[in-house]
Tab-separated table of N, CA and C in Angstrom:
chain	number	residue	atom	x	y	z
A	1	MET	N	8.813	-9.387	-13.321
A	1	MET	CA	9.031	-8.737	-12.039
A	1	MET	C	7.984	-7.631	-11.875
A	2	ILE	N	7.305	-7.614	-10.744
A	2	ILE	CA	6.372	-6.538	-10.410
A	2	ILE	C	7.176	-5.467	-9.683
A	3	ARG	N	7.187	-4.254	-10.229
A	3	ARG	CA	7.972	-3.157	-9.653
A	3	ARG	C	7.071	-2.303	-8.747
A	4	THR	N	7.458	-2.209	-7.475
A	4	THR	CA	6.657	-1.445	-6.519
A	4	THR	C	7.472	-0.316	-5.903
A	5	ILE	N	6.764	0.755	-5.593
A	5	ILE	CA	7.338	1.848	-4.803
A	5	ILE	C	6.596	1.859	-3.484
A	6	TRP	N	7.341	1.853	-2.399
A	6	TRP	CA	6.747	1.874	-1.062
A	6	TRP	C	6.954	3.253	-0.471
A	7	LEU	N	5.866	3.920	-0.145
A	7	LEU	CA	5.906	5.235	0.487
A	7	LEU	C	5.709	5.034	1.984
A	8	CYS	N	6.718	5.384	2.740
A	8	CYS	CA	6.612	5.180	4.176
A	8	CYS	C	7.523	6.142	4.923
A	9	LYS	N	7.149	6.416	6.166
A	9	LYS	CA	7.946	7.288	7.027
A	9	LYS	C	9.253	6.613	7.404
A	10	ASN	N	9.145	5.331	7.650
A	10	ASN	CA	10.274	4.551	8.137
A	10	ASN	C	10.453	3.372	7.192
A	11	GLU	N	11.590	3.269	6.587
A	11	GLU	CA	11.786	2.224	5.588
A	11	GLU	C	12.100	0.854	6.172
A	12	LEU	N	12.063	0.698	7.492
A	12	LEU	CA	12.402	-0.578	8.116
A	12	LEU	C	11.508	-1.718	7.635
A	13	PHE	N	10.198	-1.508	7.614
A	13	PHE	CA	9.278	-2.562	7.184
A	13	PHE	C	9.566	-2.974	5.740
A	14	ALA	N	9.623	-2.006	4.851
A	14	ALA	CA	9.854	-2.303	3.432
A	14	ALA	C	11.203	-2.969	3.214
A	15	SER	N	12.249	-2.482	3.875
A	15	SER	CA	13.571	-3.072	3.660
A	15	SER	C	13.666	-4.477	4.262
A	16	SER	N	12.921	-4.732	5.327
A	16	SER	CA	12.985	-6.073	5.918
A	16	SER	C	12.195	-7.097	5.105
A	17	ILE	N	11.144	-6.665	4.433
A	17	ILE	CA	10.340	-7.606	3.650
A	17	ILE	C	10.837	-7.728	2.208
A	18	SER	N	11.654	-6.798	1.770
A	18	SER	CA	12.131	-6.776	0.386
A	18	SER	C	12.755	-8.095	-0.075
A	19	PRO	N	13.673	-8.704	0.680
A	19	PRO	CA	14.264	-9.970	0.210
A	19	PRO	C	13.236	-11.093	0.089
A	20	LEU	N	12.239	-11.092	0.964
A	20	LEU	CA	11.196	-12.115	0.896
A	20	LEU	C	10.356	-11.955	-0.361
A	21	LEU	N	9.994	-10.715	-0.681
A	21	LEU	CA	9.167	-10.462	-1.856
A	21	LEU	C	9.937	-10.672	-3.151
A	22	ARG	N	11.223	-10.390	-3.135
A	22	ARG	CA	12.041	-10.594	-4.334
A	22	ARG	C	11.959	-12.055	-4.792
A	23	ALA	N	11.863	-12.965	-3.832
A	23	ALA	CA	11.749	-14.386	-4.162
A	23	ALA	C	10.447	-14.696	-4.907
A	24	TYR	N	9.457	-13.805	-4.792
A	24	TYR	CA	8.171	-13.975	-5.479
A	24	TYR	C	8.082	-13.109	-6.740
A	25	GLY	N	9.186	-12.489	-7.136
A	25	GLY	CA	9.187	-11.671	-8.342
A	25	GLY	C	8.642	-10.269	-8.130
A	26	ILE	N	8.807	-9.745	-6.913
A	26	ILE	CA	8.328	-8.402	-6.591
A	26	ILE	C	9.514	-7.581	-6.098
A	27	SER	N	9.775	-6.463	-6.770
A	27	SER	CA	10.882	-5.597	-6.329
A	27	SER	C	10.319	-4.393	-5.589
A	28	ILE	N	11.117	-3.863	-4.696
A	28	ILE	CA	10.702	-2.731	-3.858
A	28	ILE	C	11.720	-1.608	-3.962
A	29	VAL	N	11.231	-0.405	-4.188
A	29	VAL	CA	12.022	0.805	-4.032
A	29	VAL	C	11.300	1.599	-2.954
A	30	THR	N	12.007	1.953	-1.894
A	30	THR	CA	11.398	2.683	-0.785
A	30	THR	C	11.647	4.169	-0.949
A	31	VAL	N	10.593	4.955	-0.780
A	31	VAL	CA	10.686	6.407	-0.874
A	31	VAL	C	10.105	6.998	0.412
A	32	THR	N	10.914	7.798	1.106
A	32	THR	CA	10.436	8.442	2.329
A	32	THR	C	10.154	9.928	2.117
A	33	ASP	N	10.571	10.461	0.994
A	33	ASP	CA	10.367	11.871	0.679
A	33	ASP	C	9.306	12.003	-0.416
A	34	PRO	N	8.156	12.606	-0.099
A	34	PRO	CA	7.081	12.690	-1.088
A	34	PRO	C	7.460	13.434	-2.356
A	35	GLU	N	8.410	14.334	-2.287
A	35	GLU	CA	8.818	15.090	-3.478
A	35	GLU	C	9.555	14.213	-4.489
A	36	LYS	N	10.024	13.043	-4.061
A	36	LYS	CA	10.768	12.155	-4.952
A	36	LYS	C	9.899	11.061	-5.575
A	37	VAL	N	8.619	11.031	-5.217
A	37	VAL	CA	7.750	9.970	-5.700
A	37	VAL	C	7.623	9.985	-7.214
A	38	TYR	N	7.310	11.132	-7.809
A	38	TYR	CA	7.074	11.191	-9.249
A	38	TYR	C	8.301	10.812	-10.072
A	39	PRO	N	9.484	11.328	-9.730
A	39	PRO	CA	10.664	10.884	-10.501
A	39	PRO	C	10.904	9.370	-10.406
A	40	TYR	N	10.645	8.788	-9.224
A	40	TYR	CA	10.832	7.345	-9.076
A	40	TYR	C	9.807	6.560	-9.885
A	41	ILE	N	8.555	7.020	-9.900
A	41	ILE	CA	7.518	6.335	-10.677
A	41	ILE	C	7.948	6.261	-12.135
A	42	GLU	N	8.439	7.371	-12.651
A	42	GLU	CA	8.867	7.414	-14.046
A	42	GLU	C	10.155	6.621	-14.273
A	43	ALA	N	11.125	6.774	-13.377
A	43	ALA	CA	12.437	6.153	-13.569
A	43	ALA	C	12.374	4.628	-13.544
A	44	ILE	N	11.615	4.066	-12.628
A	44	ILE	CA	11.586	2.601	-12.544
A	44	ILE	C	10.351	2.008	-13.202
A	45	GLU	N	9.518	2.869	-13.797
A	45	GLU	CA	8.279	2.409	-14.420
A	45	GLU	C	7.501	1.526	-13.454
A	46	ALA	N	7.205	2.091	-12.302
A	46	ALA	CA	6.532	1.354	-11.230
A	46	ALA	C	5.186	0.815	-11.676
A	47	ASP	N	4.923	-0.424	-11.284
A	47	ASP	CA	3.642	-1.054	-11.576
A	47	ASP	C	2.585	-0.651	-10.556
A	48	LEU	N	3.016	-0.447	-9.331
A	48	LEU	CA	2.080	-0.006	-8.304
A	48	LEU	C	2.785	0.641	-7.140
A	49	ILE	N	1.992	1.384	-6.384
A	49	ILE	CA	2.470	2.101	-5.198
A	49	ILE	C	1.892	1.401	-3.979
A	50	ILE	N	2.709	1.232	-2.974
A	50	ILE	CA	2.254	0.695	-1.698
A	50	ILE	C	2.585	1.756	-0.656
A	51	MET	N	1.572	2.179	0.103
A	51	MET	CA	1.830	3.269	1.038
A	51	MET	C	1.190	3.022	2.393
A	52	ASP	N	1.811	3.610	3.384
A	52	ASP	CA	1.307	3.564	4.746
A	52	ASP	C	-0.001	4.340	4.794
A	53	ALA	N	-1.055	3.729	5.321
A	53	ALA	CA	-2.372	4.370	5.377
A	53	ALA	C	-2.338	5.682	6.149
A	54	ASN	N	-1.499	5.767	7.151
A	54	ASN	CA	-1.413	6.976	7.971
A	54	ASN	C	-0.146	7.765	7.682
A	55	TRP	N	0.361	7.650	6.467
A	55	TRP	CA	1.607	8.312	6.113
A	55	TRP	C	1.480	9.808	6.291
A	56	ASN	N	2.351	10.395	7.062
A	56	ASN	CA	2.323	11.846	7.259
A	56	ASN	C	3.732	12.399	7.214
A	57	LYS	N	4.210	12.562	6.018
A	57	LYS	CA	5.525	13.158	5.798
A	57	LYS	C	5.290	14.623	5.479
A	58	ASP	N	5.801	15.493	6.318
A	58	ASP	CA	5.571	16.929	6.182
A	58	ASP	C	4.060	17.172	6.157
A	59	ASP	N	3.546	17.749	5.088
A	59	ASP	CA	2.102	18.001	5.026
A	59	ASP	C	1.389	16.989	4.140
A	60	HIS	N	2.028	15.879	3.847
A	60	HIS	CA	1.433	14.861	2.977
A	60	HIS	C	0.818	13.756	3.833
A	61	TRP	N	-0.497	13.755	3.937
A	61	TRP	CA	-1.198	12.694	4.649
A	61	TRP	C	-1.575	11.625	3.648
A	62	GLY	N	-1.650	10.403	4.081
A	62	GLY	CA	-1.906	9.273	3.190
A	62	GLY	C	-3.072	9.478	2.243
A	63	VAL	N	-4.236	9.866	2.765
A	63	VAL	CA	-5.425	9.993	1.935
A	63	VAL	C	-5.255	11.087	0.889
A	64	SER	N	-4.860	12.277	1.313
A	64	SER	CA	-4.746	13.386	0.362
A	64	SER	C	-3.611	13.148	-0.636
A	65	PHE	N	-2.529	12.540	-0.193
A	65	PHE	CA	-1.424	12.283	-1.106
A	65	PHE	C	-1.817	11.245	-2.150
A	66	LEU	N	-2.519	10.203	-1.728
A	66	LEU	CA	-2.970	9.196	-2.680
A	66	LEU	C	-3.950	9.815	-3.683
A	67	ALA	N	-4.855	10.657	-3.209
A	67	ALA	CA	-5.804	11.310	-4.115
A	67	ALA	C	-5.060	12.163	-5.146
A	68	GLU	N	-4.024	12.880	-4.695
A	68	GLU	CA	-3.222	13.702	-5.596
A	68	GLU	C	-2.480	12.824	-6.612
A	69	LEU	N	-1.882	11.744	-6.140
A	69	LEU	CA	-1.185	10.808	-7.033
A	69	LEU	C	-2.145	10.257	-8.082
A	70	HIS	N	-3.304	9.829	-7.628
A	70	HIS	CA	-4.279	9.221	-8.525
A	70	HIS	C	-4.817	10.235	-9.535
A	71	GLN	N	-4.940	11.477	-9.101
A	71	GLN	CA	-5.407	12.521	-10.019
A	71	GLN	C	-4.361	12.805	-11.101
A	72	ARG	N	-3.089	12.832	-10.709
A	72	ARG	CA	-2.010	13.106	-11.665
A	72	ARG	C	-1.706	11.911	-12.559
A	73	ILE	N	-1.888	10.694	-12.010
A	73	ILE	CA	-1.603	9.471	-12.770
A	73	ILE	C	-2.811	8.540	-12.604
A	74	PRO	N	-3.873	8.748	-13.382
A	74	PRO	CA	-5.110	7.975	-13.215
A	74	PRO	C	-4.939	6.453	-13.323
A	75	SER	N	-3.966	6.005	-14.079
A	75	SER	CA	-3.763	4.563	-14.248
A	75	SER	C	-3.001	3.932	-13.081
A	76	LEU	N	-2.572	4.743	-12.138
A	76	LEU	CA	-1.780	4.252	-11.017
A	76	LEU	C	-2.578	3.271	-10.160
A	77	LYS	N	-1.964	2.157	-9.848
A	77	LYS	CA	-2.565	1.166	-8.957
A	77	LYS	C	-1.930	1.345	-7.590
A	78	ALA	N	-2.770	1.379	-6.560
A	78	ALA	CA	-2.252	1.642	-5.220
A	78	ALA	C	-2.818	0.672	-4.196
A	79	ILE	N	-1.950	0.301	-3.273
A	79	ILE	CA	-2.295	-0.544	-2.123
A	79	ILE	C	-1.855	0.221	-0.892
A	80	PHE	N	-2.630	0.143	0.162
A	80	PHE	CA	-2.142	0.740	1.387
A	80	PHE	C	-1.942	-0.322	2.448
A	81	VAL	N	-1.088	0.008	3.382
A	81	VAL	CA	-0.707	-0.882	4.467
A	81	VAL	C	-1.252	-0.292	5.749
A	82	THR	N	-1.818	-1.142	6.578
A	82	THR	CA	-2.381	-0.676	7.838
A	82	THR	C	-2.069	-1.688	8.932
A	83	THR	N	-2.187	-1.262	10.173
A	83	THR	CA	-1.970	-2.189	11.289
A	83	THR	C	-3.301	-2.700	11.825
A	84	THR	N	-4.370	-1.925	11.657
A	84	THR	CA	-5.701	-2.358	12.066
A	84	THR	C	-6.708	-1.857	11.042
A	85	PHE	N	-7.818	-2.539	10.950
A	85	PHE	CA	-8.865	-2.126	10.029
A	85	PHE	C	-9.651	-0.983	10.671
A	86	GLN	N	-9.664	0.151	10.004
A	86	GLN	CA	-10.429	1.321	10.456
A	86	GLN	C	-11.351	1.707	9.303
A	87	PHE	N	-12.631	1.415	9.452
A	87	PHE	CA	-13.575	1.559	8.354
A	87	PHE	C	-13.535	2.933	7.699
A	88	LYS	N	-13.550	4.006	8.484
A	88	LYS	CA	-13.550	5.357	7.904
A	88	LYS	C	-12.295	5.616	7.077
A	89	LEU	N	-11.140	5.258	7.620
A	89	LEU	CA	-9.881	5.462	6.905
A	89	LEU	C	-9.855	4.632	5.631
A	90	CYS	N	-10.250	3.380	5.718
A	90	CYS	CA	-10.250	2.512	4.539
A	90	CYS	C	-11.185	3.052	3.465
A	91	SER	N	-12.350	3.530	3.860
A	91	SER	CA	-13.301	4.096	2.893
A	91	SER	C	-12.711	5.310	2.201
A	92	LYS	N	-12.047	6.175	2.962
A	92	LYS	CA	-11.429	7.375	2.378
A	92	LYS	C	-10.311	6.997	1.405
A	93	LEU	N	-9.524	6.000	1.752
A	93	LEU	CA	-8.446	5.567	0.868
A	93	LEU	C	-8.992	4.922	-0.395
A	94	GLU	N	-10.078	4.181	-0.275
A	94	GLU	CA	-10.715	3.611	-1.471
A	94	GLU	C	-11.222	4.730	-2.373
A	95	GLU	N	-11.859	5.746	-1.784
A	95	GLU	CA	-12.344	6.892	-2.561
A	95	GLU	C	-11.189	7.620	-3.244
A	96	ALA	N	-10.029	7.635	-2.609
A	96	ALA	CA	-8.855	8.317	-3.162
A	96	ALA	C	-8.181	7.499	-4.268
A	97	GLY	N	-8.598	6.237	-4.439
A	97	GLY	CA	-8.058	5.449	-5.535
A	97	GLY	C	-7.365	4.157	-5.152
A	98	ALA	N	-7.317	3.805	-3.877
A	98	ALA	CA	-6.670	2.550	-3.481
A	98	ALA	C	-7.464	1.363	-4.000
A	99	MET	N	-6.755	0.340	-4.441
A	99	MET	CA	-7.390	-0.877	-4.941
A	99	MET	C	-7.251	-2.035	-3.960
A	100	GLY	N	-6.540	-1.827	-2.859
A	100	GLY	CA	-6.381	-2.903	-1.904
A	100	GLY	C	-5.604	-2.466	-0.686
A	101	TYR	N	-5.569	-3.357	0.271
A	101	TYR	CA	-4.711	-3.143	1.432
A	101	TYR	C	-4.355	-4.480	2.052
A	102	PHE	N	-3.293	-4.449	2.824
A	102	PHE	CA	-2.913	-5.609	3.610
A	102	PHE	C	-2.399	-5.128	4.947
A	103	TYR	N	-2.295	-6.068	5.874
A	103	TYR	CA	-1.885	-5.733	7.238
A	103	TYR	C	-0.379	-5.825	7.385
A	104	ARG	N	0.203	-4.787	7.945
A	104	ARG	CA	1.643	-4.727	8.161
A	104	ARG	C	2.100	-5.886	9.032
A	105	ASN	N	1.295	-6.269	9.987
A	105	ASN	CA	1.706	-7.324	10.912
A	105	ASN	C	1.219	-8.707	10.470
A	106	SER	N	0.961	-8.852	9.171
A	106	SER	CA	0.571	-10.157	8.653
A	106	SER	C	1.704	-11.140	8.916
A	107	GLY	N	1.387	-12.255	9.496
A	107	GLY	CA	2.402	-13.256	9.785
A	107	GLY	C	2.717	-14.121	8.583
A	108	ASN	N	2.092	-13.820	7.446
A	108	ASN	CA	2.227	-14.682	6.293
A	108	ASN	C	2.561	-13.835	5.061
A	109	VAL	N	3.762	-13.968	4.552
A	109	VAL	CA	4.184	-13.178	3.391
A	109	VAL	C	3.324	-13.485	2.177
A	110	GLU	N	2.734	-14.689	2.114
A	110	GLU	CA	1.861	-15.034	0.986
A	110	GLU	C	0.640	-14.117	0.930
A	111	ASN	N	0.156	-13.632	2.077
A	111	ASN	CA	-0.968	-12.689	2.082
A	111	ASN	C	-0.576	-11.398	1.367
A	112	ILE	N	0.613	-10.921	1.638
A	112	ILE	CA	1.102	-9.685	1.015
A	112	ILE	C	1.310	-9.917	-0.483
A	113	VAL	N	1.920	-11.029	-0.840
A	113	VAL	CA	2.150	-11.368	-2.242
A	113	VAL	C	0.813	-11.473	-2.972
A	114	HIS	N	-0.156	-12.141	-2.364
A	114	HIS	CA	-1.482	-12.292	-2.968
A	114	HIS	C	-2.091	-10.919	-3.267
A	115	CYS	N	-2.048	-10.028	-2.311
A	115	CYS	CA	-2.631	-8.695	-2.485
A	115	CYS	C	-1.924	-7.941	-3.610
A	116	ILE	N	-0.615	-7.969	-3.620
A	116	ILE	CA	0.149	-7.274	-4.663
A	116	ILE	C	-0.190	-7.847	-6.039
A	117	ARG	N	-0.247	-9.153	-6.145
A	117	ARG	CA	-0.560	-9.773	-7.435
A	117	ARG	C	-1.992	-9.465	-7.890
A	118	GLN	N	-2.925	-9.473	-6.954
A	118	GLN	CA	-4.316	-9.162	-7.292
A	118	GLN	C	-4.424	-7.752	-7.870
A	119	VAL	N	-3.866	-6.784	-7.161
A	119	VAL	CA	-3.956	-5.397	-7.603
A	119	VAL	C	-3.175	-5.202	-8.901
A	120	HIS	N	-2.019	-5.819	-9.011
A	120	HIS	CA	-1.228	-5.718	-10.237
A	120	HIS	C	-2.031	-6.208	-11.446
A	121	SER	N	-2.849	-7.238	-11.241
A	121	SER	CA	-3.653	-7.788	-12.344
A	121	SER	C	-4.917	-6.971	-12.614
A	122	GLY	N	-5.170	-5.950	-11.785
A	122	GLY	CA	-6.335	-5.097	-11.998
A	122	GLY	C	-7.509	-5.407	-11.097
A	123	ALA	N	-7.382	-6.404	-10.233
A	123	ALA	CA	-8.449	-6.757	-9.294
A	123	ALA	C	-8.255	-5.988	-7.988
A	124	VAL	N	-9.273	-5.973	-7.169
A	124	VAL	CA	-9.142	-5.356	-5.854
A	124	VAL	C	-8.813	-6.438	-4.832
A	125	CYS	N	-8.218	-6.016	-3.728
A	125	CYS	CA	-7.864	-6.958	-2.659
A	125	CYS	C	-7.910	-6.223	-1.330
A	126	PHE	N	-9.070	-6.277	-0.714
A	126	PHE	CA	-9.221	-5.636	0.587
A	126	PHE	C	-9.239	-6.720	1.650
A	127	GLY	N	-8.300	-6.615	2.577
A	127	GLY	CA	-8.020	-7.657	3.558
A	127	GLY	C	-9.199	-8.292	4.247
A	128	GLU	N	-10.203	-7.526	4.625
A	128	GLU	CA	-11.277	-8.107	5.427
A	128	GLU	C	-12.297	-8.859	4.600
A	129	ILE	N	-12.253	-8.722	3.263
A	129	ILE	CA	-13.250	-9.410	2.448
A	129	ILE	C	-12.650	-10.403	1.462
A	130	ASP	N	-11.349	-10.482	1.355
A	130	ASP	CA	-10.734	-11.381	0.395
A	130	ASP	C	-10.598	-12.765	1.016
A	131	PRO	N	-11.315	-13.763	0.491
A	131	PRO	CA	-11.277	-15.091	1.107
A	131	PRO	C	-9.893	-15.723	1.115
A	132	ALA	N	-9.035	-15.341	0.181
A	132	ALA	CA	-7.685	-15.911	0.153
A	132	ALA	C	-6.854	-15.446	1.347
A	133	LEU	N	-7.264	-14.340	1.955
A	133	LEU	CA	-6.511	-13.835	3.102
A	133	LEU	C	-7.053	-14.364	4.414
A	134	GLY	N	-8.106	-15.149	4.368
A	134	GLY	CA	-8.653	-15.749	5.572
A	134	GLY	C	-9.531	-14.795	6.341
A	135	GLU	N	-10.167	-15.327	7.352
A	135	GLU	CA	-11.048	-14.511	8.186
A	135	GLU	C	-10.220	-13.636	9.109
A	136	MET	N	-10.684	-12.427	9.301
A	136	MET	CA	-10.001	-11.495	10.177
A	136	MET	C	-10.649	-11.568	11.549
A	137	PRO	N	-9.870	-11.651	12.617
A	137	PRO	CA	-10.452	-11.675	13.960
A	137	PRO	C	-11.318	-10.441	14.186
A	138	GLU	N	-12.486	-10.659	14.742
A	138	GLU	CA	-13.459	-9.583	14.942
A	138	GLU	C	-12.900	-8.442	15.783
A	139	GLU	N	-12.038	-8.737	16.746
A	139	GLU	CA	-11.500	-7.677	17.597
A	139	GLU	C	-10.620	-6.687	16.848
A	140	LYS	N	-10.128	-7.069	15.657
A	140	LYS	CA	-9.294	-6.155	14.887
A	140	LYS	C	-10.124	-5.179	14.062
A	141	VAL	N	-11.394	-5.480	13.860
A	141	VAL	CA	-12.240	-4.618	13.062
A	141	VAL	C	-12.704	-3.468	13.935
A	142	LYS	N	-12.302	-2.259	13.560
A	142	LYS	CA	-12.667	-1.071	14.329
A	142	LYS	C	-13.495	-0.171	13.439
A	143	ARG	N	-14.766	-0.399	13.433
A	143	ARG	CA	-15.652	0.445	12.624
A	143	ARG	C	-16.039	1.669	13.434
A	144	ALA	N	-15.848	2.824	12.823
A	144	ALA	CA	-16.162	4.071	13.526
A	144	ALA	C	-17.506	4.594	13.089
C-alpha cells in the first residue's frame, strides 16, 4: 500500500477519489490544517505528500510550504495537483522539491495512479512531458 497525505483547502477532491485509489493500493489521509502535517507524516509513515499547487491555508502557500517541508524532511517525495499548467508556478514547485504533478480534472484515474507510482518509485512525473499521460492540449499550457 502506498500511503499518501493530501494537503488541501477542501477535502472534497481527495475524499471523492480515495475509494478509486484504494483499489490501486493507494491510501489517502487528508489534512487541511498545515500544523497537523508533521504529526501525520510520522504517524502514518507517509510515502509521499500530494498538495494543491495553490494551497493557501492561513499563511502557508503551496510553494513556500513545500520548500519548508522538503527542508525539514529531505527524503520527502511530493506531487502537486493543479487545474492548469502554469510554467512559472510549476518551476517554483519543482525548485521547492516537487517530483511530479497531475491535473485535478484528469478524466482518467490511471493518470493519477501512474504519477503516484512513478514518484513513489523515485522517478519524476510531470504531466506535460510524461508520455504515459498523453499529449496535453495546447490551450491548457499557460506559459508566463
